[in-house]
Short mmCIF file of the N, C-alpha and C atoms (twelve columns), coordinates in Angstrom:
data_MODEL
# 
_entry.id   MODEL 
# 
loop_
_atom_site.group_PDB 
_atom_site.id 
_atom_site.type_symbol 
_atom_site.label_atom_id 
_atom_site.label_alt_id 
_atom_site.label_comp_id 
_atom_site.label_asym_id 
_atom_site.label_seq_id 
_atom_site.Cartn_x 
_atom_site.Cartn_y 
_atom_site.Cartn_z 
_atom_site.pdbx_PDB_model_num 
ATOM 1   N N  . LYS A 1  138.563 97.572  74.714  1 
ATOM 2   C CA . LYS A 1  138.122 97.457  76.081  1 
ATOM 3   C C  . LYS A 1  136.626 97.658  76.219  1 
ATOM 4   N N  . GLY A 2  135.996 98.250  75.262  1 
ATOM 5   C CA . GLY A 2  134.559 98.468  75.339  1 
ATOM 6   C C  . GLY A 2  134.235 99.778  76.037  1 
ATOM 7   N N  . THR A 3  132.951 99.980  76.273  1 
ATOM 8   C CA . THR A 3  132.520 101.215 76.919  1 
ATOM 9   C C  . THR A 3  132.488 101.034 78.427  1 
ATOM 10  N N  . LYS A 4  132.641 102.133 79.134  1 
ATOM 11  C CA . LYS A 4  132.580 102.080 80.583  1 
ATOM 12  C C  . LYS A 4  131.128 102.052 81.030  1 
ATOM 13  N N  . ARG A 5  130.846 101.282 82.047  1 
ATOM 14  C CA . ARG A 5  129.506 101.232 82.596  1 
ATOM 15  C C  . ARG A 5  129.383 102.223 83.740  1 
ATOM 16  N N  . LEU A 6  128.214 102.787 83.854  1 
ATOM 17  C CA . LEU A 6  127.967 103.689 84.964  1 
ATOM 18  C C  . LEU A 6  127.715 102.865 86.217  1 
ATOM 19  N N  . ARG A 7  128.327 103.280 87.307  1 
ATOM 20  C CA . ARG A 7  128.145 102.589 88.574  1 
ATOM 21  C C  . ARG A 7  126.936 103.188 89.279  1 
ATOM 22  N N  . ARG A 8  125.916 102.375 89.490  1 
ATOM 23  C CA . ARG A 8  124.722 102.811 90.192  1 
ATOM 24  C C  . ARG A 8  124.563 101.976 91.455  1 
ATOM 25  N N  . PRO A 9  123.862 102.505 92.451  1 
ATOM 26  C CA . PRO A 9  123.578 101.671 93.613  1 
ATOM 27  C C  . PRO A 9  122.697 100.491 93.207  1 
ATOM 28  N N  . LYS A 10 122.855 99.384  93.901  1 
ATOM 29  C CA . LYS A 10 122.104 98.192  93.514  1 
ATOM 30  C C  . LYS A 10 120.608 98.366  93.719  1 
ATOM 31  N N  . PHE A 11 120.210 99.040  94.806  1 
ATOM 32  C CA . PHE A 11 118.783 99.217  95.074  1 
ATOM 33  C C  . PHE A 11 118.519 100.670 95.400  1 
ATOM 34  N N  . VAL A 12 117.720 101.304 94.600  1 
ATOM 35  C CA . VAL A 12 117.400 102.705 94.833  1 
ATOM 36  C C  . VAL A 12 115.924 102.885 95.139  1 
ATOM 37  N N  . GLY A 13 115.212 101.828 95.419  1 
ATOM 38  C CA . GLY A 13 113.793 101.929 95.714  1 
ATOM 39  C C  . GLY A 13 112.965 101.518 94.514  1 
ATOM 40  N N  . ILE A 14 111.817 102.140 94.383  1 
ATOM 41  C CA . ILE A 14 110.925 101.853 93.268  1 
ATOM 42  C C  . ILE A 14 111.393 102.655 92.061  1 
ATOM 43  N N  . ARG A 15 111.571 102.009 90.963  1 
ATOM 44  C CA . ARG A 15 112.045 102.684 89.759  1 
ATOM 45  C C  . ARG A 15 110.891 103.429 89.081  1 
ATOM 46  N N  . GLU A 16 111.252 104.244 88.105  1 
ATOM 47  C CA . GLU A 16 110.251 105.088 87.447  1 
ATOM 48  C C  . GLU A 16 109.191 104.262 86.726  1 
ATOM 49  N N  . ALA A 17 109.582 103.143 86.146  1 
ATOM 50  C CA . ALA A 17 108.604 102.309 85.451  1 
ATOM 51  C C  . ALA A 17 107.595 101.721 86.435  1 
ATOM 52  N N  . GLY A 18 108.069 101.340 87.618  1 
ATOM 53  C CA . GLY A 18 107.156 100.818 88.632  1 
ATOM 54  C C  . GLY A 18 106.188 101.878 89.125  1 
ATOM 55  N N  . LEU A 19 106.696 103.099 89.308  1 
ATOM 56  C CA . LEU A 19 105.807 104.188 89.703  1 
ATOM 57  C C  . LEU A 19 104.788 104.491 88.613  1 
ATOM 58  N N  . ARG A 20 105.228 104.401 87.355  1 
ATOM 59  C CA . ARG A 20 104.311 104.638 86.244  1 
ATOM 60  C C  . ARG A 20 103.202 103.584 86.219  1 
ATOM 61  N N  . ARG A 21 103.570 102.322 86.480  1 
ATOM 62  C CA . ARG A 21 102.553 101.264 86.521  1 
ATOM 63  C C  . ARG A 21 101.580 101.472 87.676  1 
ATOM 64  N N  . LEU A 22 102.107 101.874 88.848  1 
ATOM 65  C CA . LEU A 22 101.236 102.164 89.984  1 
ATOM 66  C C  . LEU A 22 100.264 103.297 89.658  1 
ATOM 67  N N  . ALA A 23 100.775 104.351 89.043  1 
ATOM 68  C CA . ALA A 23 99.928  105.483 88.692  1 
ATOM 69  C C  . ALA A 23 98.884  105.087 87.654  1 
ATOM 70  N N  . LYS A 24 99.281  104.264 86.709  1 
ATOM 71  C CA . LYS A 24 98.331  103.818 85.693  1 
ATOM 72  C C  . LYS A 24 97.217  102.985 86.314  1 
ATOM 73  N N  . ARG A 25 97.578  102.161 87.294  1 
ATOM 74  C CA . ARG A 25 96.573  101.355 87.989  1 
ATOM 75  C C  . ARG A 25 95.612  102.239 88.773  1 
ATOM 76  N N  . ALA A 26 96.119  103.379 89.267  1 
ATOM 77  C CA . ALA A 26 95.291  104.312 90.028  1 
ATOM 78  C C  . ALA A 26 94.464  105.215 89.114  1 
ATOM 79  N N  . GLY A 27 94.698  105.164 87.805  1 
ATOM 80  C CA . GLY A 27 93.902  105.941 86.872  1 
ATOM 81  C C  . GLY A 27 94.572  107.195 86.346  1 
ATOM 82  N N  . VAL A 28 95.871  107.362 86.627  1 
ATOM 83  C CA . VAL A 28 96.606  108.536 86.162  1 
ATOM 84  C C  . VAL A 28 97.098  108.276 84.746  1 
ATOM 85  N N  . ARG A 29 96.941  109.253 83.872  1 
ATOM 86  C CA . ARG A 29 97.364  109.054 82.487  1 
ATOM 87  C C  . ARG A 29 98.817  109.440 82.272  1 
ATOM 88  N N  . THR A 30 99.199  110.629 82.742  1 
ATOM 89  C CA . THR A 30 100.574 111.088 82.559  1 
ATOM 90  C C  . THR A 30 101.099 111.659 83.866  1 
ATOM 91  N N  . CYS A 31 102.422 111.584 84.028  1 
ATOM 92  C CA . CYS A 31 103.094 112.133 85.208  1 
ATOM 93  C C  . CYS A 31 104.247 113.015 84.759  1 
ATOM 94  N N  . ARG A 32 104.488 114.085 85.516  1 
ATOM 95  C CA . ARG A 32 105.658 114.902 85.261  1 
ATOM 96  C C  . ARG A 32 106.863 114.241 85.891  1 
ATOM 97  N N  . LYS A 33 108.052 114.671 85.477  1 
ATOM 98  C CA . LYS A 33 109.295 114.075 85.975  1 
ATOM 99  C C  . LYS A 33 109.507 114.322 87.460  1 
ATOM 100 N N  . ASP A 34 109.165 115.528 87.951  1 
ATOM 101 C CA . ASP A 34 109.423 115.834 89.351  1 
ATOM 102 C C  . ASP A 34 108.506 115.084 90.305  1 
ATOM 103 N N  . VAL A 35 107.450 114.476 89.785  1 
ATOM 104 C CA . VAL A 35 106.546 113.694 90.621  1 
ATOM 105 C C  . VAL A 35 107.272 112.480 91.201  1 
ATOM 106 N N  . HIS A 36 108.199 111.920 90.450  1 
ATOM 107 C CA . HIS A 36 108.907 110.731 90.904  1 
ATOM 108 C C  . HIS A 36 109.715 111.021 92.170  1 
ATOM 109 N N  . LYS A 37 110.369 112.174 92.223  1 
ATOM 110 C CA . LYS A 37 111.137 112.528 93.424  1 
ATOM 111 C C  . LYS A 37 110.228 112.685 94.636  1 
ATOM 112 N N  . ILE A 38 109.075 113.303 94.427  1 
ATOM 113 C CA . ILE A 38 108.135 113.510 95.521  1 
ATOM 114 C C  . ILE A 38 107.600 112.178 96.029  1 
ATOM 115 N N  . VAL A 39 107.237 111.293 95.106  1 
ATOM 116 C CA . VAL A 39 106.704 109.991 95.494  1 
ATOM 117 C C  . VAL A 39 107.772 109.163 96.201  1 
ATOM 118 N N  . HIS A 40 109.024 109.236 95.735  1 
ATOM 119 C CA . HIS A 40 110.119 108.521 96.398  1 
ATOM 120 C C  . HIS A 40 110.271 108.998 97.835  1 
ATOM 121 N N  . SER A 41 110.210 110.309 98.057  1 
ATOM 122 C CA . SER A 41 110.359 110.819 99.422  1 
ATOM 123 C C  . SER A 41 109.185 110.404 100.291 1 
ATOM 124 N N  . LEU A 42 107.964 110.395 99.738  1 
ATOM 125 C CA . LEU A 42 106.799 109.959 100.510 1 
ATOM 126 C C  . LEU A 42 106.895 108.487 100.893 1 
ATOM 127 N N  . ILE A 43 107.326 107.660 99.953  1 
ATOM 128 C CA . ILE A 43 107.463 106.231 100.240 1 
ATOM 129 C C  . ILE A 43 108.554 105.987 101.273 1 
ATOM 130 N N  . ASP A 44 109.681 106.716 101.156 1 
ATOM 131 C CA . ASP A 44 110.761 106.571 102.132 1 
ATOM 132 C C  . ASP A 44 110.293 106.939 103.534 1 
ATOM 133 N N  . ASP A 45 109.552 108.041 103.653 1 
ATOM 134 C CA . ASP A 45 109.051 108.464 104.959 1 
ATOM 135 C C  . ASP A 45 108.075 107.448 105.536 1 
ATOM 136 N N  . PHE A 46 107.182 106.925 104.690 1 
ATOM 137 C CA . PHE A 46 106.196 105.948 105.151 1 
ATOM 138 C C  . PHE A 46 106.872 104.676 105.636 1 
ATOM 139 N N  . VAL A 47 107.799 104.159 104.848 1 
ATOM 140 C CA . VAL A 47 108.479 102.917 105.220 1 
ATOM 141 C C  . VAL A 47 109.333 103.114 106.470 1 
ATOM 142 N N  . ALA A 48 109.992 104.268 106.578 1 
ATOM 143 C CA . ALA A 48 110.804 104.540 107.762 1 
ATOM 144 C C  . ALA A 48 109.943 104.596 109.020 1 
ATOM 145 N N  . GLY A 49 108.772 105.192 108.928 1 
ATOM 146 C CA . GLY A 49 107.862 105.239 110.081 1 
ATOM 147 C C  . GLY A 49 107.376 103.866 110.493 1 
ATOM 148 N N  . ILE A 50 107.012 103.041 109.512 1 
ATOM 149 C CA . ILE A 50 106.528 101.692 109.808 1 
ATOM 150 C C  . ILE A 50 107.643 100.854 110.421 1 
ATOM 151 N N  . VAL A 51 108.837 100.929 109.861 1 
ATOM 152 C CA . VAL A 51 109.953 100.123 110.368 1 
ATOM 153 C C  . VAL A 51 110.364 100.569 111.771 1 
ATOM 154 N N  . SER A 52 110.366 101.875 112.031 1 
ATOM 155 C CA . SER A 52 110.748 102.332 113.370 1 
ATOM 156 C C  . SER A 52 109.726 101.889 114.403 1 
ATOM 157 N N  . ASP A 53 108.430 101.950 114.074 1 
ATOM 158 C CA . ASP A 53 107.411 101.458 115.004 1 
ATOM 159 C C  . ASP A 53 107.523 99.957  115.212 1 
ATOM 160 N N  . ALA A 54 107.798 99.227  114.133 1 
ATOM 161 C CA . ALA A 54 107.935 97.774  114.248 1 
ATOM 162 C C  . ALA A 54 109.155 97.416  115.093 1 
ATOM 163 N N  . CYS A 55 110.239 98.176  114.973 1 
ATOM 164 C CA . CYS A 55 111.427 97.930  115.805 1 
ATOM 165 C C  . CYS A 55 111.133 98.216  117.267 1 
ATOM 166 N N  . ALA A 56 110.342 99.257  117.529 1 
ATOM 167 C CA . ALA A 56 109.967 99.563  118.912 1 
ATOM 168 C C  . ALA A 56 109.107 98.453  119.503 1 
ATOM 169 N N  . ILE A 57 108.204 97.918  118.689 1 
ATOM 170 C CA . ILE A 57 107.352 96.812  119.152 1 
ATOM 171 C C  . ILE A 57 108.195 95.580  119.427 1 
ATOM 172 N N  . ALA A 58 109.141 95.280  118.532 1 
ATOM 173 C CA . ALA A 58 109.995 94.103  118.721 1 
ATOM 174 C C  . ALA A 58 110.884 94.260  119.948 1 
ATOM 175 N N  . SER A 59 111.415 95.456  120.177 1 
ATOM 176 C CA . SER A 59 112.276 95.649  121.347 1 
ATOM 177 C C  . SER A 59 111.466 95.618  122.638 1 
ATOM 178 N N  . ALA A 60 110.199 96.017  122.588 1 
ATOM 179 C CA . ALA A 60 109.348 95.928  123.780 1 
ATOM 180 C C  . ALA A 60 109.075 94.482  124.149 1 
ATOM 181 N N  . ASP A 61 109.072 93.606  123.163 1 
ATOM 182 C CA . ASP A 61 108.873 92.172  123.414 1 
ATOM 183 C C  . ASP A 61 110.183 91.445  123.663 1 
ATOM 184 N N  . ASP A 62 111.289 92.189  123.800 1 
ATOM 185 C CA . ASP A 62 112.627 91.623  124.013 1 
ATOM 186 C C  . ASP A 62 113.024 90.657  122.901 1 
ATOM 187 N N  . LYS A 63 112.746 91.058  121.657 1 
ATOM 188 C CA . LYS A 63 113.123 90.257  120.495 1 
ATOM 189 C C  . LYS A 63 114.125 91.038  119.665 1 
ATOM 190 N N  . LYS A 64 115.092 90.333  119.111 1 
ATOM 191 C CA . LYS A 64 116.092 90.975  118.267 1 
ATOM 192 C C  . LYS A 64 115.752 90.864  116.786 1 
ATOM 193 N N  . THR A 65 114.836 89.949  116.462 1 
ATOM 194 C CA . THR A 65 114.456 89.735  115.074 1 
ATOM 195 C C  . THR A 65 113.110 90.399  114.812 1 
ATOM 196 N N  . LEU A 66 113.032 91.137  113.718 1 
ATOM 197 C CA . LEU A 66 111.795 91.787  113.332 1 
ATOM 198 C C  . LEU A 66 110.902 90.763  112.642 1 
ATOM 199 N N  . GLN A 67 109.731 90.557  113.195 1 
ATOM 200 C CA . GLN A 67 108.825 89.548  112.664 1 
ATOM 201 C C  . GLN A 67 107.640 90.210  111.971 1 
ATOM 202 N N  . VAL A 68 106.894 89.391  111.242 1 
ATOM 203 C CA . VAL A 68 105.761 89.898  110.479 1 
ATOM 204 C C  . VAL A 68 104.697 90.453  111.415 1 
ATOM 205 N N  . SER A 69 104.535 89.847  112.573 1 
ATOM 206 C CA . SER A 69 103.519 90.330  113.511 1 
ATOM 207 C C  . SER A 69 103.820 91.759  113.961 1 
ATOM 208 N N  . ALA A 70 105.085 92.104  114.148 1 
ATOM 209 C CA . ALA A 70 105.447 93.470  114.535 1 
ATOM 210 C C  . ALA A 70 105.109 94.452  113.414 1 
ATOM 211 N N  . ILE A 71 105.314 94.032  112.174 1 
ATOM 212 C CA . ILE A 71 104.966 94.894  111.037 1 
ATOM 213 C C  . ILE A 71 103.458 95.104  110.963 1 
ATOM 214 N N  . THR A 72 102.675 94.042  111.164 1 
ATOM 215 C CA . THR A 72 101.220 94.186  111.110 1 
ATOM 216 C C  . THR A 72 100.714 95.074  112.236 1 
ATOM 217 N N  . TYR A 73 101.296 94.967  113.433 1 
ATOM 218 C CA . TYR A 73 100.909 95.848  114.535 1 
ATOM 219 C C  . TYR A 73 101.253 97.294  114.221 1 
ATOM 220 N N  . ALA A 74 102.427 97.515  113.612 1 
ATOM 221 C CA . ALA A 74 102.820 98.879  113.251 1 
ATOM 222 C C  . ALA A 74 101.883 99.448  112.187 1 
ATOM 223 N N  . LEU A 75 101.485 98.627  111.229 1 
ATOM 224 C CA . LEU A 75 100.537 99.091  110.213 1 
ATOM 225 C C  . LEU A 75 99.185  99.407  110.830 1 
ATOM 226 N N  . LYS A 76 98.748  98.594  111.798 1 
ATOM 227 C CA . LYS A 76 97.486  98.878  112.493 1 
ATOM 228 C C  . LYS A 76 97.604  100.178 113.266 1 
ATOM 229 N N  . HIS A 77 98.758  100.433 113.854 1 
ATOM 230 C CA . HIS A 77 98.972  101.658 114.613 1 
ATOM 231 C C  . HIS A 77 98.874  102.880 113.704 1 
ATOM 232 N N  . HIS A 78 99.299  102.738 112.457 1 
ATOM 233 C CA . HIS A 78 99.219  103.834 111.489 1 
ATOM 234 C C  . HIS A 78 97.866  103.889 110.775 1 
ATOM 235 N N  . GLY A 79 96.987  102.952 111.095 1 
ATOM 236 C CA . GLY A 79 95.654  102.956 110.490 1 
ATOM 237 C C  . GLY A 79 95.590  102.279 109.147 1 
ATOM 238 N N  . ARG A 80 96.508  101.377 108.856 1 
ATOM 239 C CA . ARG A 80 96.543  100.664 107.580 1 
ATOM 240 C C  . ARG A 80 96.644  99.165  107.835 1 
ATOM 241 N N  . ALA A 81 95.595  98.606  108.408 1 
ATOM 242 C CA . ALA A 81 95.612  97.188  108.755 1 
ATOM 243 C C  . ALA A 81 95.582  96.322  107.501 1 
ATOM 244 N N  . LEU A 82 96.362  95.240  107.529 1 
ATOM 245 C CA . LEU A 82 96.389  94.314  106.402 1 
ATOM 246 C C  . LEU A 82 95.225  93.331  106.449 1 
ATOM 247 N N  . LEU A 83 94.972  92.817  107.625 1 
ATOM 248 C CA . LEU A 83 93.918  91.795  107.756 1 
ATOM 249 C C  . LEU A 83 92.762  92.296  108.563 1 
# 
């Protein structure tokens, strides 16, 4: 029958290798293991804030679909303008 596979969620966010590449691009040489949990929580909080603001903007415009313009406005509101 072979070996059993571990069941993991399909999407758990940014994986450790991706975080390592991001850190390397930022100039970090090594990271401790617990840094990944902290960075995951920071990214989750940031994305949740942006999405909630974008949903508020979309609902104020009486739209049910979240559009790119709502995301850009939410990013501007947080001080991280794209354009």
